[in-house]
Amino acid sequence: MIADPSAAGDRGPVDLGAVGLTWQPSGQVVLAGPLQRLFGDCDRGFTVLAAACDAEPEEHPAMIDARALQAVDYLTSFPHLATFPISLEASKTNLAGFVADGPMDPTGAVRLAATAPVRQVLTPAACYHAYVHHSGETLAAPRYLTFRNTCFRREEYYEPLRRQWTFRMREIICLGTRVEVVAFLARTRAAVDALLHELDLPVSWDMATDPFFQPARNPLYLAQRLQPSKHEATFGDLAIASVNLHEDHFGAAFGITRDDRPAVSGCVAFGLERWLFALTARHGADPANWPDVTAAAGRAAAATAAAPAAGAAAGQTAEGAW
């Protein structure tokens, strides 16, 4: 229940138990009281930025079809991160054996009997659902979407708010031509920068790659190294947001087209629990000192909208970088 801002700043460790954080060693948190309200404030702030892009809100389920994920090589590229929902094979004999043998061993692990075929994966990143949901569409204009989901990623270790098995992710995405997507990413990154300034959160933007399994053997990892497509806003040593250009990877896989070609896609992603860590590490555990994130996002969106020339210039610069 401690936030350690040592890499970012100017405070000692922050104990968040008194403001609503309960840590579960399985890699999950319970948020209550002031910290839960700050969580809601952060998400509302991100939806303000999404609304400035005219992004349409969507709600997606907690599970995604495994075949759809494998259409973009997820299970090949990230098997170490995947979490699978499983159920017991439904025959009476199998269920009776499960009960008779004792469902749990002395360590608290479930003694599984035969399981039903696994055809779903627990959501690893919020944006995957959008490409599946809009598969086969022909876009007459760029499509902007936003959604939040609970995501599941297995890790070697877990830390409260920083690295969790389950966490919440808010994303804003664009599907369109490359020019449209690059302009969206530049404009939205400028809005994120303005929000970070409003919140007094110092970050650096760093090039990054996804955590591939056996990266040296994966052509997708090599492509990210050769043509950087992922940039992370890093608070100290913690990435709290990312800007990602997917090229036509998802458009081609799911038959989404724009101008008679596979659509290009890009997303801006926010890890909500990580923003709680950053805000409390920077501003302390007293809610009276926490900034109003929703109001700050409104100012950031307005400031970005008032500078279209700067946004266009950023988009031209980003065309080469992303």
PDB file of C-alpha atoms in Angstrom:
ATOM      1  CA  MET A   1       0.000   0.000   0.000  1.00  0.00           C
ATOM      2  CA  ILE A   2       3.000   2.261  -0.548  1.00  0.00           C
ATOM      3  CA  ALA A   3       3.648   4.528  -3.511  1.00  0.00           C
ATOM      4  CA  ASP A   4       7.380   5.122  -3.978  1.00  0.00           C
ATOM      5  CA  PRO A   5       8.110   8.229  -6.035  1.00  0.00           C
ATOM      6  CA  SER A   6      11.872   8.021  -5.621  1.00  0.00           C
ATOM      7  CA  ALA A   7      12.498   7.878  -9.355  1.00  0.00           C
ATOM      8  CA  ALA A   8      10.289  10.877 -10.066  1.00  0.00           C
ATOM      9  CA  GLY A   9      10.534  13.321  -7.428  1.00  0.00           C
ATOM     10  CA  ASP A  10      10.415  15.072  -4.227  1.00  0.00           C
ATOM     11  CA  ARG A  11       8.471  13.074  -1.631  1.00  0.00           C
ATOM     12  CA  GLY A  12       9.058  10.090   0.573  1.00  0.00           C
ATOM     13  CA  PRO A  13       7.018   6.886   0.320  1.00  0.00           C
ATOM     14  CA  VAL A  14       3.261   7.445   0.463  1.00  0.00           C
ATOM     15  CA  ASP A  15       1.011   5.112   2.495  1.00  0.00           C
ATOM     16  CA  LEU A  16      -2.326   4.877   0.674  1.00  0.00           C
ATOM     17  CA  GLY A  17      -4.111   2.464   3.003  1.00  0.00           C
ATOM     18  CA  ALA A  18      -5.818   5.327   4.847  1.00  0.00           C
ATOM     19  CA  VAL A  19      -7.272   6.704   1.597  1.00  0.00           C
ATOM     20  CA  GLY A  20      -8.733   3.469   0.280  1.00  0.00           C
ATOM     21  CA  LEU A  21      -6.090   1.090  -1.112  1.00  0.00           C
ATOM     22  CA  THR A  22      -6.178  -2.594  -0.180  1.00  0.00           C
ATOM     23  CA  TRP A  23      -3.613  -4.809  -1.863  1.00  0.00           C
ATOM     24  CA  GLN A  24      -4.223  -8.460  -2.682  1.00  0.00           C
ATOM     25  CA  PRO A  25      -1.004 -10.491  -3.142  1.00  0.00           C
ATOM     26  CA  SER A  26      -2.536 -12.164  -6.207  1.00  0.00           C
ATOM     27  CA  GLY A  27      -1.812  -8.903  -8.028  1.00  0.00           C
ATOM     28  CA  GLN A  28      -5.105  -7.075  -7.567  1.00  0.00           C
ATOM     29  CA  VAL A  29      -6.306  -4.022  -5.651  1.00  0.00           C
ATOM     30  CA  VAL A  30      -9.489  -2.881  -3.968  1.00  0.00           C
ATOM     31  CA  LEU A  31     -10.124   0.864  -4.222  1.00  0.00           C
ATOM     32  CA  ALA A  32     -12.435   2.625  -1.806  1.00  0.00           C
ATOM     33  CA  GLY A  33     -13.104   6.089  -0.418  1.00  0.00           C
ATOM     34  CA  PRO A  34     -10.944   8.967  -1.673  1.00  0.00           C
ATOM     35  CA  LEU A  35      -8.740   6.797  -3.873  1.00  0.00           C
ATOM     36  CA  GLN A  36     -11.750   5.294  -5.632  1.00  0.00           C
ATOM     37  CA  ARG A  37     -13.076   8.810  -6.231  1.00  0.00           C
ATOM     38  CA  LEU A  38      -9.711   9.836  -7.685  1.00  0.00           C
ATOM     39  CA  PHE A  39      -9.919   6.788  -9.970  1.00  0.00           C
ATOM     40  CA  GLY A  40     -13.284   8.027 -11.256  1.00  0.00           C
ATOM     41  CA  ASP A  41     -11.934  11.545 -11.669  1.00  0.00           C
ATOM     42  CA  CYS A  42      -9.028  10.262 -13.777  1.00  0.00           C
ATOM     43  CA  ASP A  43     -11.296   8.241 -16.036  1.00  0.00           C
ATOM     44  CA  ARG A  44     -13.649  11.197 -16.502  1.00  0.00           C
ATOM     45  CA  GLY A  45     -10.627  13.292 -17.429  1.00  0.00           C
ATOM     46  CA  PHE A  46      -9.605  10.816 -20.117  1.00  0.00           C
ATOM     47  CA  THR A  47     -13.145  10.745 -21.488  1.00  0.00           C
ATOM     48  CA  VAL A  48     -12.967  14.546 -21.771  1.00  0.00           C
ATOM     49  CA  LEU A  49      -9.925  14.116 -24.016  1.00  0.00           C
ATOM     50  CA  ALA A  50     -11.799  11.431 -25.952  1.00  0.00           C
ATOM     51  CA  ALA A  51     -14.823  13.699 -26.398  1.00  0.00           C
ATOM     52  CA  ALA A  52     -12.543  16.372 -27.846  1.00  0.00           C
ATOM     53  CA  CYS A  53     -11.768  13.837 -30.611  1.00  0.00           C
ATOM     54  CA  ASP A  54     -15.499  13.106 -31.096  1.00  0.00           C
ATOM     55  CA  ALA A  55     -14.739   9.546 -29.996  1.00  0.00           C
ATOM     56  CA  GLU A  56     -17.792   7.293 -29.724  1.00  0.00           C
ATOM     57  CA  PRO A  57     -17.960   5.405 -26.400  1.00  0.00           C
ATOM     58  CA  GLU A  58     -18.319   1.626 -26.424  1.00  0.00           C
ATOM     59  CA  GLU A  59     -18.544  -1.100 -23.766  1.00  0.00           C
ATOM     60  CA  HIS A  60     -16.921  -4.467 -24.384  1.00  0.00           C
ATOM     61  CA  PRO A  61     -16.970  -7.754 -22.450  1.00  0.00           C
ATOM     62  CA  ALA A  62     -14.249  -9.133 -20.219  1.00  0.00           C
ATOM     63  CA  MET A  63     -13.429 -12.006 -22.593  1.00  0.00           C
ATOM     64  CA  ILE A  64     -12.372 -12.034 -26.228  1.00  0.00           C
ATOM     65  CA  ASP A  65     -12.453 -14.841 -28.768  1.00  0.00           C
ATOM     66  CA  ALA A  66      -9.119 -16.677 -28.860  1.00  0.00           C
ATOM     67  CA  ARG A  67      -9.250 -17.138 -32.642  1.00  0.00           C
ATOM     68  CA  ALA A  68      -9.678 -13.392 -33.082  1.00  0.00           C
ATOM     69  CA  LEU A  69      -6.624 -12.690 -30.940  1.00  0.00           C
ATOM     70  CA  GLN A  70      -4.582 -15.282 -32.782  1.00  0.00           C
ATOM     71  CA  ALA A  71      -5.519 -13.602 -36.072  1.00  0.00           C
ATOM     72  CA  VAL A  72      -2.974 -10.961 -35.017  1.00  0.00           C
ATOM     73  CA  ASP A  73      -0.571 -13.542 -33.491  1.00  0.00           C
ATOM     74  CA  TYR A  74      -1.276 -12.530 -29.892  1.00  0.00           C
ATOM     75  CA  LEU A  75      -0.994 -16.020 -28.433  1.00  0.00           C
ATOM     76  CA  THR A  76       2.232 -16.622 -30.350  1.00  0.00           C
ATOM     77  CA  SER A  77       3.725 -13.260 -29.423  1.00  0.00           C
ATOM     78  CA  PHE A  78       2.544 -12.968 -25.794  1.00  0.00           C
ATOM     79  CA  PRO A  79       1.761 -16.437 -24.365  1.00  0.00           C
ATOM     80  CA  HIS A  80       3.475 -15.476 -21.096  1.00  0.00           C
ATOM     81  CA  LEU A  81       0.970 -12.635 -20.519  1.00  0.00           C
ATOM     82  CA  ALA A  82      -2.262 -14.450 -21.367  1.00  0.00           C
ATOM     83  CA  THR A  83      -4.889 -15.397 -18.783  1.00  0.00           C
ATOM     84  CA  PHE A  84      -7.544 -17.920 -19.772  1.00  0.00           C
ATOM     85  CA  PRO A  85     -11.038 -18.414 -18.335  1.00  0.00           C
ATOM     86  CA  ILE A  86     -11.598 -22.132 -17.858  1.00  0.00           C
ATOM     87  CA  SER A  87     -14.530 -24.294 -16.799  1.00  0.00           C
ATOM     88  CA  LEU A  88     -14.863 -27.940 -15.952  1.00  0.00           C
ATOM     89  CA  GLU A  89     -15.997 -30.408 -18.597  1.00  0.00           C
ATOM     90  CA  ALA A  90     -19.684 -30.716 -17.809  1.00  0.00           C
ATOM     91  CA  SER A  91     -20.220 -34.474 -17.610  1.00  0.00           C
ATOM     92  CA  LYS A  92     -21.660 -35.700 -14.330  1.00  0.00           C
ATOM     93  CA  THR A  93     -18.807 -38.194 -13.953  1.00  0.00           C
ATOM     94  CA  ASN A  94     -16.178 -35.480 -14.311  1.00  0.00           C
ATOM     95  CA  LEU A  95     -17.943 -33.097 -11.917  1.00  0.00           C
ATOM     96  CA  ALA A  96     -18.519 -35.884  -9.372  1.00  0.00           C
ATOM     97  CA  GLY A  97     -14.831 -36.774  -9.497  1.00  0.00           C
ATOM     98  CA  PHE A  98     -13.863 -33.132  -8.966  1.00  0.00           C
ATOM     99  CA  VAL A  99     -16.021 -32.953  -5.852  1.00  0.00           C
ATOM    100  CA  ALA A 100     -15.035 -36.366  -4.518  1.00  0.00           C
ATOM    101  CA  ASP A 101     -11.304 -35.722  -4.770  1.00  0.00           C
ATOM    102  CA  GLY A 102     -11.627 -32.457  -2.877  1.00  0.00           C
ATOM    103  CA  PRO A 103     -11.713 -29.252  -4.954  1.00  0.00           C
ATOM    104  CA  MET A 104      -8.649 -27.717  -3.275  1.00  0.00           C
ATOM    105  CA  ASP A 105      -5.262 -28.943  -2.135  1.00  0.00           C
ATOM    106  CA  PRO A 106      -3.625 -27.860   1.158  1.00  0.00           C
ATOM    107  CA  THR A 107      -1.866 -24.921  -0.541  1.00  0.00           C
ATOM    108  CA  GLY A 108      -5.170 -23.400  -1.701  1.00  0.00           C
ATOM    109  CA  ALA A 109      -4.729 -24.427  -5.346  1.00  0.00           C
ATOM    110  CA  VAL A 110      -7.750 -25.894  -7.147  1.00  0.00           C
ATOM    111  CA  ARG A 111      -7.440 -29.555  -8.134  1.00  0.00           C
ATOM    112  CA  LEU A 112      -8.818 -29.390 -11.651  1.00  0.00           C
ATOM    113  CA  ALA A 113     -10.634 -32.287 -13.234  1.00  0.00           C
ATOM    114  CA  ALA A 114     -10.980 -32.408 -17.023  1.00  0.00           C
ATOM    115  CA  THR A 115     -11.665 -28.951 -18.452  1.00  0.00           C
ATOM    116  CA  ALA A 116     -13.876 -27.815 -21.300  1.00  0.00           C
ATOM    117  CA  PRO A 117     -12.150 -26.490 -24.448  1.00  0.00           C
ATOM    118  CA  VAL A 118     -10.777 -22.983 -23.917  1.00  0.00           C
ATOM    119  CA  ARG A 119     -12.063 -20.648 -26.630  1.00  0.00           C
ATOM    120  CA  GLN A 120     -11.809 -17.274 -24.894  1.00  0.00           C
ATOM    121  CA  VAL A 121      -9.005 -15.150 -23.445  1.00  0.00           C
ATOM    122  CA  LEU A 122      -9.449 -12.613 -20.662  1.00  0.00           C
ATOM    123  CA  THR A 123      -8.945  -9.160 -22.180  1.00  0.00           C
ATOM    124  CA  PRO A 124      -5.217  -8.342 -22.413  1.00  0.00           C
ATOM    125  CA  ALA A 125      -5.684  -4.801 -23.807  1.00  0.00           C
ATOM    126  CA  ALA A 126      -8.861  -2.810 -24.253  1.00  0.00           C
ATOM    127  CA  CYS A 127      -8.443  -1.949 -27.928  1.00  0.00           C
ATOM    128  CA  TYR A 128      -8.498  -5.527 -29.279  1.00  0.00           C
ATOM    129  CA  HIS A 129     -12.264  -5.690 -28.888  1.00  0.00           C
ATOM    130  CA  ALA A 130     -12.798  -2.726 -31.204  1.00  0.00           C
ATOM    131  CA  TYR A 131     -11.089  -4.353 -34.168  1.00  0.00           C
ATOM    132  CA  VAL A 132     -13.096  -7.545 -33.696  1.00  0.00           C
ATOM    133  CA  HIS A 133     -16.364  -5.629 -33.234  1.00  0.00           C
ATOM    134  CA  HIS A 134     -15.820  -3.505 -36.360  1.00  0.00           C
ATOM    135  CA  SER A 135     -14.402  -6.291 -38.518  1.00  0.00           C
ATOM    136  CA  GLY A 136     -15.451  -6.161 -42.163  1.00  0.00           C
ATOM    137  CA  GLU A 137     -16.464  -2.494 -42.056  1.00  0.00           C
ATOM    138  CA  THR A 138     -15.796  -0.029 -44.857  1.00  0.00           C
ATOM    139  CA  LEU A 139     -15.150   3.404 -43.368  1.00  0.00           C
ATOM    140  CA  ALA A 140     -16.361   6.499 -45.210  1.00  0.00           C
ATOM    141  CA  ALA A 141     -14.539   8.713 -42.687  1.00  0.00           C
ATOM    142  CA  PRO A 142     -12.082   8.174 -39.839  1.00  0.00           C
ATOM    143  CA  ARG A 143     -13.639   6.366 -36.879  1.00  0.00           C
ATOM    144  CA  TYR A 144     -12.786   7.511 -33.347  1.00  0.00           C
ATOM    145  CA  LEU A 145     -13.707   5.267 -30.409  1.00  0.00           C
ATOM    146  CA  THR A 146     -13.130   5.137 -26.668  1.00  0.00           C
ATOM    147  CA  PHE A 147     -13.675   2.454 -24.033  1.00  0.00           C
ATOM    148  CA  ARG A 148     -12.477   1.193 -20.680  1.00  0.00           C
ATOM    149  CA  ASN A 149     -11.970  -2.415 -19.755  1.00  0.00           C
ATOM    150  CA  THR A 150     -10.476  -4.552 -17.027  1.00  0.00           C
ATOM    151  CA  CYS A 151      -7.339  -6.095 -18.479  1.00  0.00           C
ATOM    152  CA  PHE A 152      -5.459  -9.218 -17.413  1.00  0.00           C
ATOM    153  CA  ARG A 153      -1.729  -9.769 -17.805  1.00  0.00           C
ATOM    154  CA  ARG A 154       0.425 -12.323 -16.062  1.00  0.00           C
ATOM    155  CA  GLU A 155       3.694 -10.875 -14.779  1.00  0.00           C
ATOM    156  CA  GLU A 156       6.780 -12.208 -13.002  1.00  0.00           C
ATOM    157  CA  TYR A 157       5.936 -10.068  -9.973  1.00  0.00           C
ATOM    158  CA  TYR A 158       3.275  -7.582  -8.871  1.00  0.00           C
ATOM    159  CA  GLU A 159       3.315  -4.202  -7.113  1.00  0.00           C
ATOM    160  CA  PRO A 160       0.341  -2.127  -5.898  1.00  0.00           C
ATOM    161  CA  LEU A 161      -0.888   0.289  -8.589  1.00  0.00           C
ATOM    162  CA  ARG A 162       2.303  -0.172 -10.623  1.00  0.00           C
ATOM    163  CA  ARG A 163       2.168  -3.747 -11.906  1.00  0.00           C
ATOM    164  CA  GLN A 164      -0.964  -5.849 -11.467  1.00  0.00           C
ATOM    165  CA  TRP A 165      -2.518  -9.024 -12.812  1.00  0.00           C
ATOM    166  CA  THR A 166      -5.814  -7.157 -13.288  1.00  0.00           C
ATOM    167  CA  PHE A 167      -5.935  -3.444 -13.999  1.00  0.00           C
ATOM    168  CA  ARG A 168      -8.140  -0.923 -15.780  1.00  0.00           C
ATOM    169  CA  MET A 169      -7.217   0.608 -19.117  1.00  0.00           C
ATOM    170  CA  ARG A 170      -8.882   3.546 -20.905  1.00  0.00           C
ATOM    171  CA  GLU A 171      -8.138   3.847 -24.616  1.00  0.00           C
ATOM    172  CA  ILE A 172      -8.904   6.266 -27.420  1.00  0.00           C
ATOM    173  CA  ILE A 173      -8.401   4.878 -30.907  1.00  0.00           C
ATOM    174  CA  CYS A 174      -8.598   6.035 -34.496  1.00  0.00           C
ATOM    175  CA  LEU A 175      -9.218   3.945 -37.602  1.00  0.00           C
ATOM    176  CA  GLY A 176      -8.578   5.676 -40.915  1.00  0.00           C
ATOM    177  CA  THR A 177      -5.884   6.507 -43.420  1.00  0.00           C
ATOM    178  CA  ARG A 178      -2.317   6.809 -42.229  1.00  0.00           C
ATOM    179  CA  VAL A 179      -2.465  10.594 -42.475  1.00  0.00           C
ATOM    180  CA  GLU A 180      -5.671  10.678 -40.406  1.00  0.00           C
ATOM    181  CA  VAL A 181      -4.287   8.361 -37.740  1.00  0.00           C
ATOM    182  CA  VAL A 182      -0.939  10.145 -37.470  1.00  0.00           C
ATOM    183  CA  ALA A 183      -2.751  13.488 -37.090  1.00  0.00           C
ATOM    184  CA  PHE A 184      -4.964  11.974 -34.366  1.00  0.00           C
ATOM    185  CA  LEU A 185      -1.965  10.630 -32.465  1.00  0.00           C
ATOM    186  CA  ALA A 186      -0.130  13.969 -32.650  1.00  0.00           C
ATOM    187  CA  ARG A 187      -3.213  15.912 -31.562  1.00  0.00           C
ATOM    188  CA  THR A 188      -4.036  13.564 -28.711  1.00  0.00           C
ATOM    189  CA  ARG A 189      -0.452  13.377 -27.501  1.00  0.00           C
ATOM    190  CA  ALA A 190      -0.434  17.191 -27.389  1.00  0.00           C
ATOM    191  CA  ALA A 191      -3.599  17.069 -25.254  1.00  0.00           C
ATOM    192  CA  VAL A 192      -1.995  14.489 -22.939  1.00  0.00           C
ATOM    193  CA  ASP A 193       1.059  16.727 -22.612  1.00  0.00           C
ATOM    194  CA  ALA A 194      -1.175  19.655 -21.717  1.00  0.00           C
ATOM    195  CA  LEU A 195      -2.978  17.518 -19.115  1.00  0.00           C
ATOM    196  CA  LEU A 196       0.306  16.384 -17.587  1.00  0.00           C
ATOM    197  CA  HIS A 197       1.391  20.026 -17.345  1.00  0.00           C
ATOM    198  CA  GLU A 198      -1.901  20.964 -15.670  1.00  0.00           C
ATOM    199  CA  LEU A 199      -1.423  18.149 -13.152  1.00  0.00           C
ATOM    200  CA  ASP A 200       2.246  18.931 -12.507  1.00  0.00           C
ATOM    201  CA  LEU A 201       3.240  15.379 -13.484  1.00  0.00           C
ATOM    202  CA  PRO A 202       6.757  15.372 -14.965  1.00  0.00           C
ATOM    203  CA  VAL A 203       7.242  12.664 -17.605  1.00  0.00           C
ATOM    204  CA  SER A 204       9.580  11.797 -20.418  1.00  0.00           C
ATOM    205  CA  TRP A 205       8.356  10.374 -23.730  1.00  0.00           C
ATOM    206  CA  ASP A 206      10.391   7.285 -24.521  1.00  0.00           C
ATOM    207  CA  MET A 207      10.396   4.913 -27.468  1.00  0.00           C
ATOM    208  CA  ALA A 208       9.317   1.445 -26.380  1.00  0.00           C
ATOM    209  CA  THR A 209       8.555  -2.030 -27.666  1.00  0.00           C
ATOM    210  CA  ASP A 210       5.901  -4.488 -26.569  1.00  0.00           C
ATOM    211  CA  PRO A 211       7.024  -7.342 -24.238  1.00  0.00           C
ATOM    212  CA  PHE A 212       7.190 -10.093 -26.853  1.00  0.00           C
ATOM    213  CA  PHE A 213       7.915 -13.729 -26.018  1.00  0.00           C
ATOM    214  CA  GLN A 214      11.264 -14.683 -27.598  1.00  0.00           C
ATOM    215  CA  PRO A 215      11.566 -11.196 -29.122  1.00  0.00           C
ATOM    216  CA  ALA A 216      14.624 -11.917 -31.243  1.00  0.00           C
ATOM    217  CA  ARG A 217      12.581 -14.514 -33.153  1.00  0.00           C
ATOM    218  CA  ASN A 218       9.488 -12.358 -33.616  1.00  0.00           C
ATOM    219  CA  PRO A 219       9.270 -10.245 -36.796  1.00  0.00           C
ATOM    220  CA  LEU A 220       6.782  -7.892 -35.110  1.00  0.00           C
ATOM    221  CA  TYR A 221       9.353  -7.022 -32.452  1.00  0.00           C
ATOM    222  CA  LEU A 222      12.004  -6.472 -35.094  1.00  0.00           C
ATOM    223  CA  ALA A 223       9.622  -4.199 -37.006  1.00  0.00           C
ATOM    224  CA  GLN A 224       9.049  -2.099 -33.860  1.00  0.00           C
ATOM    225  CA  ARG A 225      12.795  -1.732 -33.429  1.00  0.00           C
ATOM    226  CA  LEU A 226      13.348  -0.729 -37.047  1.00  0.00           C
ATOM    227  CA  GLN A 227      10.379   1.638 -37.248  1.00  0.00           C
ATOM    228  CA  PRO A 228       9.467   2.843 -33.742  1.00  0.00           C
ATOM    229  CA  SER A 229       5.699   2.847 -33.354  1.00  0.00           C
ATOM    230  CA  LYS A 230       5.221   2.953 -29.572  1.00  0.00           C
ATOM    231  CA  HIS A 231       6.014   5.912 -27.323  1.00  0.00           C
ATOM    232  CA  GLU A 232       5.414   5.871 -23.564  1.00  0.00           C
ATOM    233  CA  ALA A 233       4.926   8.737 -21.120  1.00  0.00           C
ATOM    234  CA  THR A 234       7.197   7.645 -18.280  1.00  0.00           C
ATOM    235  CA  PHE A 235       6.826   9.018 -14.750  1.00  0.00           C
ATOM    236  CA  GLY A 236      10.088   8.124 -13.079  1.00  0.00           C
ATOM    237  CA  ASP A 237      10.487   4.500 -14.154  1.00  0.00           C
ATOM    238  CA  LEU A 238       6.767   3.866 -14.713  1.00  0.00           C
ATOM    239  CA  ALA A 239       4.918   4.133 -18.035  1.00  0.00           C
ATOM    240  CA  ILE A 240       1.513   5.721 -17.342  1.00  0.00           C
ATOM    241  CA  ALA A 241       0.336   6.285 -20.938  1.00  0.00           C
ATOM    242  CA  SER A 242       1.324   5.189 -24.415  1.00  0.00           C
ATOM    243  CA  VAL A 243       0.851   6.394 -27.983  1.00  0.00           C
ATOM    244  CA  ASN A 244       0.815   3.575 -30.528  1.00  0.00           C
ATOM    245  CA  LEU A 245       0.735   3.460 -34.324  1.00  0.00           C
ATOM    246  CA  HIS A 246      -0.322   0.020 -35.572  1.00  0.00           C
ATOM    247  CA  GLU A 247      -0.057   0.757 -39.308  1.00  0.00           C
ATOM    248  CA  ASP A 248      -2.560  -1.551 -41.085  1.00  0.00           C
ATOM    249  CA  HIS A 249      -1.853  -4.575 -38.845  1.00  0.00           C
ATOM    250  CA  PHE A 250      -5.381  -4.716 -37.414  1.00  0.00           C
ATOM    251  CA  GLY A 251      -7.168  -3.298 -40.447  1.00  0.00           C
ATOM    252  CA  ALA A 252      -5.765  -6.037 -42.667  1.00  0.00           C
ATOM    253  CA  ALA A 253      -6.373  -8.807 -40.122  1.00  0.00           C
ATOM    254  CA  PHE A 254     -10.016  -7.876 -39.570  1.00  0.00           C
ATOM    255  CA  GLY A 255     -10.991  -6.632 -43.029  1.00  0.00           C
ATOM    256  CA  ILE A 256     -11.544  -2.998 -42.007  1.00  0.00           C
ATOM    257  CA  THR A 257     -11.007  -0.676 -44.976  1.00  0.00           C
ATOM    258  CA  ARG A 258     -10.677   3.050 -45.603  1.00  0.00           C
ATOM    259  CA  ASP A 259     -10.232   4.507 -49.110  1.00  0.00           C
ATOM    260  CA  ASP A 260     -10.200   0.999 -50.605  1.00  0.00           C
ATOM    261  CA  ARG A 261      -7.211  -0.051 -48.510  1.00  0.00           C
ATOM    262  CA  PRO A 262      -6.820  -1.782 -45.134  1.00  0.00           C
ATOM    263  CA  ALA A 263      -7.434   0.831 -42.460  1.00  0.00           C
ATOM    264  CA  VAL A 264      -4.536   2.090 -40.402  1.00  0.00           C
ATOM    265  CA  SER A 265      -5.127   2.268 -36.642  1.00  0.00           C
ATOM    266  CA  GLY A 266      -3.584   4.004 -33.679  1.00  0.00           C
ATOM    267  CA  CYS A 267      -4.405   4.273 -30.007  1.00  0.00           C
ATOM    268  CA  VAL A 268      -3.632   6.308 -26.922  1.00  0.00           C
ATOM    269  CA  ALA A 269      -3.828   4.185 -23.772  1.00  0.00           C
ATOM    270  CA  PHE A 270      -3.968   5.136 -20.079  1.00  0.00           C
ATOM    271  CA  GLY A 271      -3.309   2.731 -17.203  1.00  0.00           C
ATOM    272  CA  LEU A 272      -5.718   4.036 -14.563  1.00  0.00           C
ATOM    273  CA  GLU A 273      -4.095   2.509 -11.483  1.00  0.00           C
ATOM    274  CA  ARG A 274      -0.722   3.821 -12.629  1.00  0.00           C
ATOM    275  CA  TRP A 275      -2.144   7.327 -12.787  1.00  0.00           C
ATOM    276  CA  LEU A 276      -3.255   6.913  -9.176  1.00  0.00           C
ATOM    277  CA  PHE A 277       0.304   5.969  -8.304  1.00  0.00           C
ATOM    278  CA  ALA A 278       1.748   8.972 -10.147  1.00  0.00           C
ATOM    279  CA  LEU A 279      -0.711  11.497  -8.728  1.00  0.00           C
ATOM    280  CA  THR A 280      -0.278  10.356  -5.139  1.00  0.00           C
ATOM    281  CA  ALA A 281       3.483  10.047  -5.502  1.00  0.00           C
ATOM    282  CA  ARG A 282       3.589  13.631  -6.757  1.00  0.00           C
ATOM    283  CA  HIS A 283       0.935  15.245  -4.577  1.00  0.00           C
ATOM    284  CA  GLY A 284       0.886  13.063  -1.474  1.00  0.00           C
ATOM    285  CA  ALA A 285      -1.765  11.028   0.317  1.00  0.00           C
ATOM    286  CA  ASP A 286      -3.933  13.947   1.468  1.00  0.00           C
ATOM    287  CA  PRO A 287      -6.945  14.204  -0.875  1.00  0.00           C
ATOM    288  CA  ALA A 288      -7.078  17.944  -0.178  1.00  0.00           C
ATOM    289  CA  ASN A 289      -3.875  18.268  -2.208  1.00  0.00           C
ATOM    290  CA  TRP A 290      -5.021  16.197  -5.171  1.00  0.00           C
ATOM    291  CA  PRO A 291      -5.750  18.088  -8.407  1.00  0.00           C
ATOM    292  CA  ASP A 292      -9.139  18.069 -10.131  1.00  0.00           C
ATOM    293  CA  VAL A 293      -8.280  15.828 -13.077  1.00  0.00           C
ATOM    294  CA  THR A 294     -11.558  16.329 -14.944  1.00  0.00           C
ATOM    295  CA  ALA A 295     -11.236  20.104 -14.817  1.00  0.00           C
ATOM    296  CA  ALA A 296      -7.578  19.895 -15.836  1.00  0.00           C
ATOM    297  CA  ALA A 297      -8.521  17.717 -18.809  1.00  0.00           C
ATOM    298  CA  GLY A 298     -11.096  20.285 -19.881  1.00  0.00           C
ATOM    299  CA  ARG A 299      -8.445  23.008 -19.863  1.00  0.00           C
ATOM    300  CA  ALA A 300      -6.002  20.750 -21.696  1.00  0.00           C
ATOM    301  CA  ALA A 301      -8.544  19.906 -24.389  1.00  0.00           C
ATOM    302  CA  ALA A 302      -9.452  23.565 -24.841  1.00  0.00           C
ATOM    303  CA  ALA A 303      -5.806  24.616 -25.081  1.00  0.00           C
ATOM    304  CA  THR A 304      -5.086  21.929 -27.669  1.00  0.00           C
ATOM    305  CA  ALA A 305      -8.138  22.840 -29.734  1.00  0.00           C
ATOM    306  CA  ALA A 306      -7.041  26.482 -29.710  1.00  0.00           C
ATOM    307  CA  ALA A 307      -3.737  25.597 -31.380  1.00  0.00           C
ATOM    308  CA  PRO A 308      -4.645  23.714 -34.577  1.00  0.00           C
ATOM    309  CA  ALA A 309      -1.593  24.975 -36.429  1.00  0.00           C
ATOM    310  CA  ALA A 310       0.708  23.539 -33.777  1.00  0.00           C
ATOM    311  CA  GLY A 311      -1.204  20.256 -33.872  1.00  0.00           C
ATOM    312  CA  ALA A 312      -0.878  20.057 -37.653  1.00  0.00           C
ATOM    313  CA  ALA A 313       2.838  20.732 -37.415  1.00  0.00           C
ATOM    314  CA  ALA A 314       3.192  18.021 -34.793  1.00  0.00           C
ATOM    315  CA  GLY A 315       1.340  15.625 -37.074  1.00  0.00           C
ATOM    316  CA  GLN A 316       3.753  16.367 -39.914  1.00  0.00           C
ATOM    317  CA  THR A 317       6.709  15.752 -37.606  1.00  0.00           C
ATOM    318  CA  ALA A 318       5.164  12.560 -36.260  1.00  0.00           C
ATOM    319  CA  GLU A 319       4.603  11.226 -39.777  1.00  0.00           C
ATOM    320  CA  GLY A 320       8.305  10.587 -39.980  1.00  0.00           C
ATOM    321  CA  ALA A 321       8.764   9.422 -36.380  1.00  0.00           C
ATOM    322  CA  TRP A 322       5.793   7.059 -36.163  1.00  0.00           C
TER     323      TRP A 322
END
